[in-house]
mmCIF file of C-alpha atoms in Angstrom:
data_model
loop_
_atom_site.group_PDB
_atom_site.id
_atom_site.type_symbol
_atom_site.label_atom_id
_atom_site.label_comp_id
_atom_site.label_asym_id
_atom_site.label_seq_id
_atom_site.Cartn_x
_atom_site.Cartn_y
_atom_site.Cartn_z
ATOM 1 C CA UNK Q 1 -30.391 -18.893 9.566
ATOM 2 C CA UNK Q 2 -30.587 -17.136 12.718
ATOM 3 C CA UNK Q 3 -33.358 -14.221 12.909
ATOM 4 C CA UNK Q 4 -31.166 -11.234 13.409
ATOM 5 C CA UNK Q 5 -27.450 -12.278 13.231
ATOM 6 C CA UNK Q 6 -25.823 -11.291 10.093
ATOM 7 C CA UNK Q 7 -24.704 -13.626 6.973
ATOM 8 C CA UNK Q 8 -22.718 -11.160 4.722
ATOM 9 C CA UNK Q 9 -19.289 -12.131 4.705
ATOM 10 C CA UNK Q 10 -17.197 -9.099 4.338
ATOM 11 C CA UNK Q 11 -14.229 -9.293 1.705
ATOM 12 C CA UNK Q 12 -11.278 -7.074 2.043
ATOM 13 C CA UNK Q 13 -7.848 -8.206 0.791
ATOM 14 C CA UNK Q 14 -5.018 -6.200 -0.510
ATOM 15 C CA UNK Q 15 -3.416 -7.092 -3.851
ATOM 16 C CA UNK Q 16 -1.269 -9.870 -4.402
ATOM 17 C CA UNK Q 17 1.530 -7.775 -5.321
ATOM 18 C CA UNK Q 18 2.766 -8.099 -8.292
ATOM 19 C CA UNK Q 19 0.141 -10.651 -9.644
ATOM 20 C CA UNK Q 20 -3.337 -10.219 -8.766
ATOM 21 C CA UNK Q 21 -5.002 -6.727 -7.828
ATOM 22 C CA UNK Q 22 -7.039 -6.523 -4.641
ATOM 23 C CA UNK Q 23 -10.163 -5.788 -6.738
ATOM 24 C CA UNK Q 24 -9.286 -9.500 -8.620
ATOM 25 C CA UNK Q 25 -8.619 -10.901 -5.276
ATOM 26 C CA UNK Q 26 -11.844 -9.891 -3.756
ATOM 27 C CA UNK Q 27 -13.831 -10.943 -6.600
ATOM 28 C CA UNK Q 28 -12.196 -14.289 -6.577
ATOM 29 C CA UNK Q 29 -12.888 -15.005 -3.092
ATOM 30 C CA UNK Q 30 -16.333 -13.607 -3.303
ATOM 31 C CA UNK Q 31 -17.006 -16.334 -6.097
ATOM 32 C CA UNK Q 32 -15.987 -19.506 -4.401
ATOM 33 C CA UNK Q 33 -18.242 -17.975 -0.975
ATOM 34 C CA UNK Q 34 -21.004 -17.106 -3.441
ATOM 35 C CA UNK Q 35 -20.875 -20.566 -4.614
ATOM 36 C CA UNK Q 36 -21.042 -22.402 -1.132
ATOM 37 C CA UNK Q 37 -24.672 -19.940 -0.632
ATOM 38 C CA UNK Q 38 -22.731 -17.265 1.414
ATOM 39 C CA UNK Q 39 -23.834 -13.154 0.368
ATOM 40 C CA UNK Q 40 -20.815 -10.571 0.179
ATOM 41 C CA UNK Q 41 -19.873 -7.352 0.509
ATOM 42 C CA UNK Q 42 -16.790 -6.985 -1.917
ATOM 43 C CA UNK Q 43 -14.495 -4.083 -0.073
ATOM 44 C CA UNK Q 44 -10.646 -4.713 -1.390
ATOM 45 C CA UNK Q 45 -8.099 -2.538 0.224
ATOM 46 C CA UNK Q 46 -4.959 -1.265 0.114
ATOM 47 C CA UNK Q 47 -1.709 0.502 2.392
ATOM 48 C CA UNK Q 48 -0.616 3.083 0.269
ATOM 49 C CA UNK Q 49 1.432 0.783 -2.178
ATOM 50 C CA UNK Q 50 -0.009 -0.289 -5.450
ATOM 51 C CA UNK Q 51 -4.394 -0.655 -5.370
ATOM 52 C CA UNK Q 52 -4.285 2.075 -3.371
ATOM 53 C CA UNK Q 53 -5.647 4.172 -6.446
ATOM 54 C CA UNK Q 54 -8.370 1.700 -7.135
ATOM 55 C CA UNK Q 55 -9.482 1.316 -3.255
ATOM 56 C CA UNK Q 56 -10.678 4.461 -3.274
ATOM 57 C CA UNK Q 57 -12.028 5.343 -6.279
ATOM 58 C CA UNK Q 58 -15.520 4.798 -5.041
ATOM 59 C CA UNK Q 59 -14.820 6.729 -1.393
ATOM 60 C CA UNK Q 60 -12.404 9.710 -3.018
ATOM 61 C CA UNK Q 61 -15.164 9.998 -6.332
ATOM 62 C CA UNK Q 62 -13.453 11.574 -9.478
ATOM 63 C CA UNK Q 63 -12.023 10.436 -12.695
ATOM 64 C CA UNK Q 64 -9.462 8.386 -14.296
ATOM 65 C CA UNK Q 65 -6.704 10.386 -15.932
ATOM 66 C CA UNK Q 66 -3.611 10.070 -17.408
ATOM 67 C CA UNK Q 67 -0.066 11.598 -17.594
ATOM 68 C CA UNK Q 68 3.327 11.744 -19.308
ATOM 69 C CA UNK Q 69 5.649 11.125 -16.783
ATOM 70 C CA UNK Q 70 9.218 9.364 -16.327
ATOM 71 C CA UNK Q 71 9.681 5.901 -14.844
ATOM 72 C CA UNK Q 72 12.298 5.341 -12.332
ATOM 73 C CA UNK Q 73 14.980 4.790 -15.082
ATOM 74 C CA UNK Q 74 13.729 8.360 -16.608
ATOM 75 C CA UNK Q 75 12.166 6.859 -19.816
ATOM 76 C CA UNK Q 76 9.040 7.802 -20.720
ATOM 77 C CA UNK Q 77 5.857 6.289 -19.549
ATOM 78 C CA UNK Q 78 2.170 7.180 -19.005
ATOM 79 C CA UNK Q 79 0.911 6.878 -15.794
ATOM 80 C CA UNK Q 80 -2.949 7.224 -14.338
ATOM 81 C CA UNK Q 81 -4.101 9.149 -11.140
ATOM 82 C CA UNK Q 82 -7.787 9.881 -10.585
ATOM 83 C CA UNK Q 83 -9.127 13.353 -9.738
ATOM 84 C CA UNK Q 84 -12.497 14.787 -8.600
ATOM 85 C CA UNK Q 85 -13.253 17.700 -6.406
ATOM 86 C CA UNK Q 86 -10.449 18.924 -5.923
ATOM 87 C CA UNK Q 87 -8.947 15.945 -4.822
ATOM 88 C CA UNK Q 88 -6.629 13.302 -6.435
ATOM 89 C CA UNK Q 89 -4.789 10.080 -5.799
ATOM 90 C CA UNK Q 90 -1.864 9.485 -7.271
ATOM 91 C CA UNK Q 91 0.452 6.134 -6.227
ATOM 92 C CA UNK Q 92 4.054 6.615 -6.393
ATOM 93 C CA UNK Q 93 4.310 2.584 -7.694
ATOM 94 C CA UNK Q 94 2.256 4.264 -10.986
ATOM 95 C CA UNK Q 95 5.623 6.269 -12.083
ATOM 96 C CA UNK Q 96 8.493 5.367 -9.792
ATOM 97 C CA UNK Q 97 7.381 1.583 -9.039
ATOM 98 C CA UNK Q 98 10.005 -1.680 -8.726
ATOM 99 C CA UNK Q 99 7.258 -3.701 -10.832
ATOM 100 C CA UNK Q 100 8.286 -0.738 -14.241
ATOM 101 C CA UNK Q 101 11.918 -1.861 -13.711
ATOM 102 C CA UNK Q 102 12.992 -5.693 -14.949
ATOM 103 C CA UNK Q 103 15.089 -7.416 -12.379
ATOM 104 C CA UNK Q 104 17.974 -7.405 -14.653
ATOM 105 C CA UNK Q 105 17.591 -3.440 -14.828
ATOM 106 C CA UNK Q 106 17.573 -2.328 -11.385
ATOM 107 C CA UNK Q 107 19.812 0.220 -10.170
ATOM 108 C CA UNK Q 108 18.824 1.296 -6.701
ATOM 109 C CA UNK Q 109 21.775 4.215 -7.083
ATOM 110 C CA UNK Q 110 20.365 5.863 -10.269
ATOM 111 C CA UNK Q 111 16.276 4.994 -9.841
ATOM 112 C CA UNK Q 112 14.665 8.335 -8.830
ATOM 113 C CA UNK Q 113 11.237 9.673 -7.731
ATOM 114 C CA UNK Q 114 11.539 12.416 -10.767
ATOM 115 C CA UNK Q 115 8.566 10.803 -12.488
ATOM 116 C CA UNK Q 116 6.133 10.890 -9.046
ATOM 117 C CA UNK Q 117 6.890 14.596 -8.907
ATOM 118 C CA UNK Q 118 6.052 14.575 -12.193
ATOM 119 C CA UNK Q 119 2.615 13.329 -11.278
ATOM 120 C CA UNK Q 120 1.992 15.150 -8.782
ATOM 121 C CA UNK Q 121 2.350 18.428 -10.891
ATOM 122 C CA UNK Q 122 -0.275 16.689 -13.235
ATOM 123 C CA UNK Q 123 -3.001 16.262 -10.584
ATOM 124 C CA UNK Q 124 -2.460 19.629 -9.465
ATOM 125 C CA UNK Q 125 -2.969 21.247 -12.847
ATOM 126 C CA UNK Q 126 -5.391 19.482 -13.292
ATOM 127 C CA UNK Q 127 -6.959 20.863 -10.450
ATOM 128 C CA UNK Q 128 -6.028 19.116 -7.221
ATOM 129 C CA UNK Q 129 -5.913 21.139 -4.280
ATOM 130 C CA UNK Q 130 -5.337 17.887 -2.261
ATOM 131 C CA UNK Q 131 -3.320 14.803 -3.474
ATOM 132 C CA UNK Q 132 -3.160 11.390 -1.546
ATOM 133 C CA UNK Q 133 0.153 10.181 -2.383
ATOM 134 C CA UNK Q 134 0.707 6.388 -1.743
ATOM 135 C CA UNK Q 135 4.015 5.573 -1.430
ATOM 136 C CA UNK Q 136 4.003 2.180 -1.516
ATOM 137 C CA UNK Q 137 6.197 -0.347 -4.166
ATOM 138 C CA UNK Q 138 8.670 1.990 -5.536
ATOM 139 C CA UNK Q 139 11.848 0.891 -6.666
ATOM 140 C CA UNK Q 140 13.649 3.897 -5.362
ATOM 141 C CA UNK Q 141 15.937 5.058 -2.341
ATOM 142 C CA UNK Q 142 16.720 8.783 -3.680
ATOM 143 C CA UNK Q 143 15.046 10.232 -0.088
ATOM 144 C CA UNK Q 144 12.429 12.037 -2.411
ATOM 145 C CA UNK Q 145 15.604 14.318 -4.225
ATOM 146 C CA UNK Q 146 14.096 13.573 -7.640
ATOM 147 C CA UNK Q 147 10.327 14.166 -6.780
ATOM 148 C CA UNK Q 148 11.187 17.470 -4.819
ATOM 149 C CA UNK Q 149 13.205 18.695 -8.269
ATOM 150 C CA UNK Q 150 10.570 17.972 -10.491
ATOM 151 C CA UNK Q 151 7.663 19.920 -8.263
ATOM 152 C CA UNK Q 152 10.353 22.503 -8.167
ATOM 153 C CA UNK Q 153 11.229 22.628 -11.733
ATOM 154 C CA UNK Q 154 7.339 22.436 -12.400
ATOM 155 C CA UNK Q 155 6.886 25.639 -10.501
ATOM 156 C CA UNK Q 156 5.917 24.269 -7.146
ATOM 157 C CA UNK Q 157 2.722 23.089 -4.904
ATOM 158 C CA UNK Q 158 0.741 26.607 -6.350
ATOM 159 C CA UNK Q 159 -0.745 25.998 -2.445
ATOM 160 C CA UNK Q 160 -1.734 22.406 -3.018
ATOM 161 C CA UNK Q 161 -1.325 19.887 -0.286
ATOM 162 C CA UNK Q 162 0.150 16.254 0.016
ATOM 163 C CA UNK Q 163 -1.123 13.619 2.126
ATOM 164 C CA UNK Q 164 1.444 10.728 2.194
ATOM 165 C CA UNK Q 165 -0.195 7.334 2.617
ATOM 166 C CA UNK Q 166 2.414 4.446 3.985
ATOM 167 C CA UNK Q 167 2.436 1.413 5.091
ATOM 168 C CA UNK Q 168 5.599 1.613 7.433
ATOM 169 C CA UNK Q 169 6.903 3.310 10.423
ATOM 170 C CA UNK Q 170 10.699 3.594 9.710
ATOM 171 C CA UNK Q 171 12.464 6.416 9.623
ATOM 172 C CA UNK Q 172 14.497 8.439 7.071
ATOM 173 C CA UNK Q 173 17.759 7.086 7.977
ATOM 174 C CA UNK Q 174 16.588 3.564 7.993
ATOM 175 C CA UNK Q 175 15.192 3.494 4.469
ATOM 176 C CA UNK Q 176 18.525 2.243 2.827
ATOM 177 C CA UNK Q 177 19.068 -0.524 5.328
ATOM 178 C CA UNK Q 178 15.738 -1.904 5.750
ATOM 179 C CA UNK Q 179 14.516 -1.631 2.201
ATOM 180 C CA UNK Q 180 17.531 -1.064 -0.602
ATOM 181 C CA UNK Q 181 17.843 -5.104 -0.515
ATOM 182 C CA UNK Q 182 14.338 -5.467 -1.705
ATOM 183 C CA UNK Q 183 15.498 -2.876 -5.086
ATOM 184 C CA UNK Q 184 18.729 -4.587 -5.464
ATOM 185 C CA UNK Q 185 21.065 -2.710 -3.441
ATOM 186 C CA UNK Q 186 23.797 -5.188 -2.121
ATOM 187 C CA UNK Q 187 25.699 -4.312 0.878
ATOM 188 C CA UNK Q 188 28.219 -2.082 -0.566
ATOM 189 C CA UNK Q 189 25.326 -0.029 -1.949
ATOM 190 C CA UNK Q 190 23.319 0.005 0.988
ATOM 191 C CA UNK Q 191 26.253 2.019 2.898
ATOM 192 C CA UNK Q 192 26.616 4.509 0.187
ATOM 193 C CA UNK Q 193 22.486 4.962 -0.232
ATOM 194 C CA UNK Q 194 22.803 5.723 4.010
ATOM 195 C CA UNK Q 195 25.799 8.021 3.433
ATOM 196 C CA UNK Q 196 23.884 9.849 0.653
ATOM 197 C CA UNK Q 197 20.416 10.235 2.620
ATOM 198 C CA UNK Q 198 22.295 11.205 5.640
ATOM 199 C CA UNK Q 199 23.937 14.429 3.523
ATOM 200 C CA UNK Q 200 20.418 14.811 2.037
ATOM 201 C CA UNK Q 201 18.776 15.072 5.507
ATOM 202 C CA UNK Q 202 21.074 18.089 6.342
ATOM 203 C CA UNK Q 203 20.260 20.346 3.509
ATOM 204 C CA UNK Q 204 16.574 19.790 3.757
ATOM 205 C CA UNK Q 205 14.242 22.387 5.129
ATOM 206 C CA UNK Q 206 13.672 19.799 8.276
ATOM 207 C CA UNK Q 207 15.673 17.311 9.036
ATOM 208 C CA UNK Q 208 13.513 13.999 8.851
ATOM 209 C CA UNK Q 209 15.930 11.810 10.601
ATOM 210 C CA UNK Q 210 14.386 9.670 13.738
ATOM 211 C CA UNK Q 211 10.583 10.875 12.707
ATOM 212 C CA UNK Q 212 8.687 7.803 12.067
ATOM 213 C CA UNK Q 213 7.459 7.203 8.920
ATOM 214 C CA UNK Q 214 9.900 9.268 6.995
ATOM 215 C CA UNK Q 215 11.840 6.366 5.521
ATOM 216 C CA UNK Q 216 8.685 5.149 3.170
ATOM 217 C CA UNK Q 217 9.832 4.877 -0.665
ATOM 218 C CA UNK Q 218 13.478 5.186 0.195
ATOM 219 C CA UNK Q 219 12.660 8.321 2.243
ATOM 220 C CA UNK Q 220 10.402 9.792 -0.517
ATOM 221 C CA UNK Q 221 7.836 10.298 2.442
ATOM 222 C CA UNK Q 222 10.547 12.037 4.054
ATOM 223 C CA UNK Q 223 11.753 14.138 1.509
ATOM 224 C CA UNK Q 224 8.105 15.461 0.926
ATOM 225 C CA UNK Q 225 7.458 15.900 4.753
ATOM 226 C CA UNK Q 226 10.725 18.451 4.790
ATOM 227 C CA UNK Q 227 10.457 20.247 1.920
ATOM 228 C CA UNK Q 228 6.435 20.716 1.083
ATOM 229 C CA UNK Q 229 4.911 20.187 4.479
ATOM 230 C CA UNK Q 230 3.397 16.953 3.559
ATOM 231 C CA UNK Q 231 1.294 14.686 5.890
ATOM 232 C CA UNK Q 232 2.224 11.553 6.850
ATOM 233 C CA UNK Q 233 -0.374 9.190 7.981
ATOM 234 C CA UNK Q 234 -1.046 5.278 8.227
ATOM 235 C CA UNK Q 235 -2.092 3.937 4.826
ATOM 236 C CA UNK Q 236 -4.058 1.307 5.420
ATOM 237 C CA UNK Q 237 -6.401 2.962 8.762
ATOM 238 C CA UNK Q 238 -6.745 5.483 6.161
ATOM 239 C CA UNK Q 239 -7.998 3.593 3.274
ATOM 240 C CA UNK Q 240 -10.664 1.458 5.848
ATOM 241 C CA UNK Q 241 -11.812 4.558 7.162
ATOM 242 C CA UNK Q 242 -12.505 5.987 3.747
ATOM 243 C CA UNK Q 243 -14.500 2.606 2.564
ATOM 244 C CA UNK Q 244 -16.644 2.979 5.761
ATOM 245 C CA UNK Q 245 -15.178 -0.455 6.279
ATOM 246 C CA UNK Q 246 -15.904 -0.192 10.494
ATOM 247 C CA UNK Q 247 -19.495 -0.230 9.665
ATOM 248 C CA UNK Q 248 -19.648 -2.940 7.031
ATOM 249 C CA UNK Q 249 -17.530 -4.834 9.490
ATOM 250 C CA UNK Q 250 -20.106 -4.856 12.024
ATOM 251 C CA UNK Q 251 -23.103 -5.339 9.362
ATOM 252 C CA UNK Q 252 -20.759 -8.887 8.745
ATOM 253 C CA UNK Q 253 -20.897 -12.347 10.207
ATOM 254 C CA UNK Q 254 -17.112 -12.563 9.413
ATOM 255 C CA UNK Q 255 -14.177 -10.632 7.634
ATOM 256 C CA UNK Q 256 -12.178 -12.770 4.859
ATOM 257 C CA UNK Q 257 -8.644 -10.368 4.471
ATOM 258 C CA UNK Q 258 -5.677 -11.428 2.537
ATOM 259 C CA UNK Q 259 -2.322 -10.641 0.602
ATOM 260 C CA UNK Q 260 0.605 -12.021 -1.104
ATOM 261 C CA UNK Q 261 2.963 -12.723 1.666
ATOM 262 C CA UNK Q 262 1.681 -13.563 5.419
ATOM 263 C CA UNK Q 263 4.733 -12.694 7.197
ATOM 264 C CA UNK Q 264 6.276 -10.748 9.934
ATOM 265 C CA UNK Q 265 5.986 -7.674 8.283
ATOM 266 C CA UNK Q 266 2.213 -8.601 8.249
ATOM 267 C CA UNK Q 267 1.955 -7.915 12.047
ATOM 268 C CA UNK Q 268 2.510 -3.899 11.779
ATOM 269 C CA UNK Q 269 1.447 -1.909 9.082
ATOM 270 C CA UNK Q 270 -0.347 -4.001 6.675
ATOM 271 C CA UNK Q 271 -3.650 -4.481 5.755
ATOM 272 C CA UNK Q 272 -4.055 -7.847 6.951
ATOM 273 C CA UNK Q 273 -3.059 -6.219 10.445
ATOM 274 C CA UNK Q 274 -5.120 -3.308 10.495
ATOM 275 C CA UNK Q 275 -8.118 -5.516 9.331
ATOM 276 C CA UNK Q 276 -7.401 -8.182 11.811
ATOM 277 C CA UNK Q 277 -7.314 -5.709 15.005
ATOM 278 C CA UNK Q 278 -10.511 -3.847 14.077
ATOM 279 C CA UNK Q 279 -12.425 -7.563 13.615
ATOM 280 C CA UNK Q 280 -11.110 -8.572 17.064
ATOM 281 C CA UNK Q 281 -11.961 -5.185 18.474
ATOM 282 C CA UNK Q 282 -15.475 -5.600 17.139
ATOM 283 C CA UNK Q 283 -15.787 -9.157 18.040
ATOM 284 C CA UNK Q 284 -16.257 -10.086 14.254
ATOM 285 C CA UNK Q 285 -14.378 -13.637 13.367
ATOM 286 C CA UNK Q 286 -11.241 -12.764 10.646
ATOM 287 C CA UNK Q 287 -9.859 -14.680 8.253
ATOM 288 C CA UNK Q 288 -7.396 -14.825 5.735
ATOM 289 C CA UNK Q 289 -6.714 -16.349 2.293
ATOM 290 C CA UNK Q 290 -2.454 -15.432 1.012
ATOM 291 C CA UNK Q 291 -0.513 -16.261 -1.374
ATOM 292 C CA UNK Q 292 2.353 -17.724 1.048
ATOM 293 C CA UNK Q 293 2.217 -17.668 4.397
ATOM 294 C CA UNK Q 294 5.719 -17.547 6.173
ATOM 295 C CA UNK Q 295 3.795 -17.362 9.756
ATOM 296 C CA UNK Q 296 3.293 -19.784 12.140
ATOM 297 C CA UNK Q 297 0.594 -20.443 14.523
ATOM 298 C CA UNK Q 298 1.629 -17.811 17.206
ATOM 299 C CA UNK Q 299 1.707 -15.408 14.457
ATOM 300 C CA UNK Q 300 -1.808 -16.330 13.311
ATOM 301 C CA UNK Q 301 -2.559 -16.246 17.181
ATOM 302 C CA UNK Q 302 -1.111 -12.218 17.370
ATOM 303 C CA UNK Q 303 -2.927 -11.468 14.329
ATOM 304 C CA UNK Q 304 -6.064 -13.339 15.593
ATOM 305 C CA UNK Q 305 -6.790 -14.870 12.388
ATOM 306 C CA UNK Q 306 -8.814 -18.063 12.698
ATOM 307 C CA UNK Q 307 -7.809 -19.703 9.709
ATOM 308 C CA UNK Q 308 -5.052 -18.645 6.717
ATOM 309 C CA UNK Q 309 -5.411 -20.552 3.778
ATOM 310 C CA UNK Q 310 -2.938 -20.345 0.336
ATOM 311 C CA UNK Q 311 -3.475 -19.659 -2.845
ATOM 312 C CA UNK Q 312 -1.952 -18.177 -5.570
ATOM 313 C CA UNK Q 313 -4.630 -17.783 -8.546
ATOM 314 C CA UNK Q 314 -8.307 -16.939 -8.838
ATOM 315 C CA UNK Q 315 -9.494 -20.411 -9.161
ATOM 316 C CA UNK Q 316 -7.265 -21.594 -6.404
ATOM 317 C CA UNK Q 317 -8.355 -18.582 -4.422
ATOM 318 C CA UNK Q 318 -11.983 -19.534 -5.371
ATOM 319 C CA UNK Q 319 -11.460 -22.827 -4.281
ATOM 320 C CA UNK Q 320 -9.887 -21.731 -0.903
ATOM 321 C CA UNK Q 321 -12.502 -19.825 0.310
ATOM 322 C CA UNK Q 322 -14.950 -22.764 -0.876
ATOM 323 C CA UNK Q 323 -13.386 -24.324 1.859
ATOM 324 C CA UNK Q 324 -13.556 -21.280 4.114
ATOM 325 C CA UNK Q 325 -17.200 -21.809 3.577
ATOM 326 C CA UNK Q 326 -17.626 -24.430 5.182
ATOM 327 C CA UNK Q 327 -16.294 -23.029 8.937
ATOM 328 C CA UNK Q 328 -18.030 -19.543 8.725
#
């Protein structure tokens, strides 16, 4: 070792949606660099879509709680949020989520956001002044119509404030096109979800069409934004700045990111983005270890990563970043 230059290897993946959480993907990796002698700093992450709850448990403080809320198909479900201070987080993927709904289910006309509204309501009387709403995962395209009922039929806000946390920049009128496919709306559908957020956008109190970010959970961020005044800011800059992750960047010898799906998408939004710019910005060598990676070596070269490896499970994860060892 090198008197003065670090050896922590800082760890901060998202979850590999839909399988592993970022807390069991940091712990994983952490294991197989533990095992080749390298020290870490576990920090998982998240954009706003599911994790986003457990990424900042430790910065946001509070409790776990729980509520009876309505999934996307309006049956009954519980769902958790954590509160403390004043201050919850609550993620939309919790009560209106694609991973509650079986593939064989799915029905991007009917799913609604009535069950986030729901929980929303909770966190407030429970005592939230503030709620971080991550909007990430849902299975929904309703432009927020079924959250903004239920916060209405639950007596409104009561002065409360929302800050929407998202992990992508298109707008309202873009929601159907660019993400009913990934909730099963075929094409036929995905004209008639545009035709029915287009006559939503003209009764709202604002009109969220061609703001960016607006389109987020099938225009749930939207919805919020024009009817409750809600905030709308970058998921994933938000969750690194709450985990202090700058400075235990630059306490690092390297950063080892990851996700589920290295892809183009990666390259705007993510956390693997967001995590890659601030390591080149602080001249502090990035990494990654995904589940599948779709990009190829100019897209490793845009994200500056230096190496992506795959794997799918903890031990294969574990293994991977054995290997990663070896070049830090």
């Amino acid at each position: 070792m090198i008197p003065g230059v670090p050896t922590t290897v800082l760890v901060a993946p998202d979850s590999f949606k839909g399988t592993l959480s970022a807390v069991e993907v940091a712990d994983a990796i952490g294991r197989g660099l533990e095992a080749e002698g390298r020290p870490v700093d576990l920090c998982p992450v998240a954009d706003g879509g599911e994790g986003t709850l457990d990424a900042l448990a430790d910065a946001v403080g509070g409790e776990l709680r729980t509520a009876s809320v309505t999934d996307p198909l309006g049956r009954p479900i519980e769902a958790a949020f954590s509160l403390g201070d004043g201050v919850a987080v609550v993620e939309t993927a919790a009560a209106s989520g694609l991973g509650l709904v079986d593939p064989s289910e799915r029905d991007p006309i009917e799913a609604s956001t009535f069950g986030t509204g729901e929980l929303i309501l909770a966190a407030i009387e429970a005592g939230a002044d503030l709620v971080y709403l991550g909007v990430g995962g849902s299975a929904t395209t309703d432009g927020g119509a079924g959250a903004i009922r239920a916060v209405r039929e639950g007596g409104g806000l009561g002065g409360a404030r929302i800050t929407v946390l998202t992990d992508v920049r298109t707008p309202f009128e873009h929601a159907a096109k660019v993400f009913g496919p990934q909730k099963g709306a075929d094409e036929d559908q995905v004209k008639r979800l545009t035709k029915r957020l287009a006559g939503q956008a003209g009764r709202l109190t604002r009109d969220p069409r061609g703001v960016p970010m607006t389109g987020a959970a099938g225009g749930l961020s939207g919805g919020l934004w024009a009817e409750f005044g809600a905030q709308l800011v970058p998921g994933a800059q938000f969750v690194l700045d709450a985990v202090d992750f700058d400075r235990r960047m630059r306490a690092a010898r390297a950063v080892v990111t990851g996700e589920g799906k290295l892809d183009q998408q990666s390259l705007a939004g993510k956390v693997v983005s967001e995590v890659s710019t601030r390591a080149r910005q602080a001249g502090v060598p990035c990494h990654a270890i995904v589940g599948t990676r779709e990009l190829d070596s100019f897209g490793l070269r845009v994200l500056d990563l230096q190496a992506a490896f795959e794997a799918s499970t903890p031990r294969q994860i574990s293994a991977a970043a054995r290997r990663l060892a070896e070049v830090l």
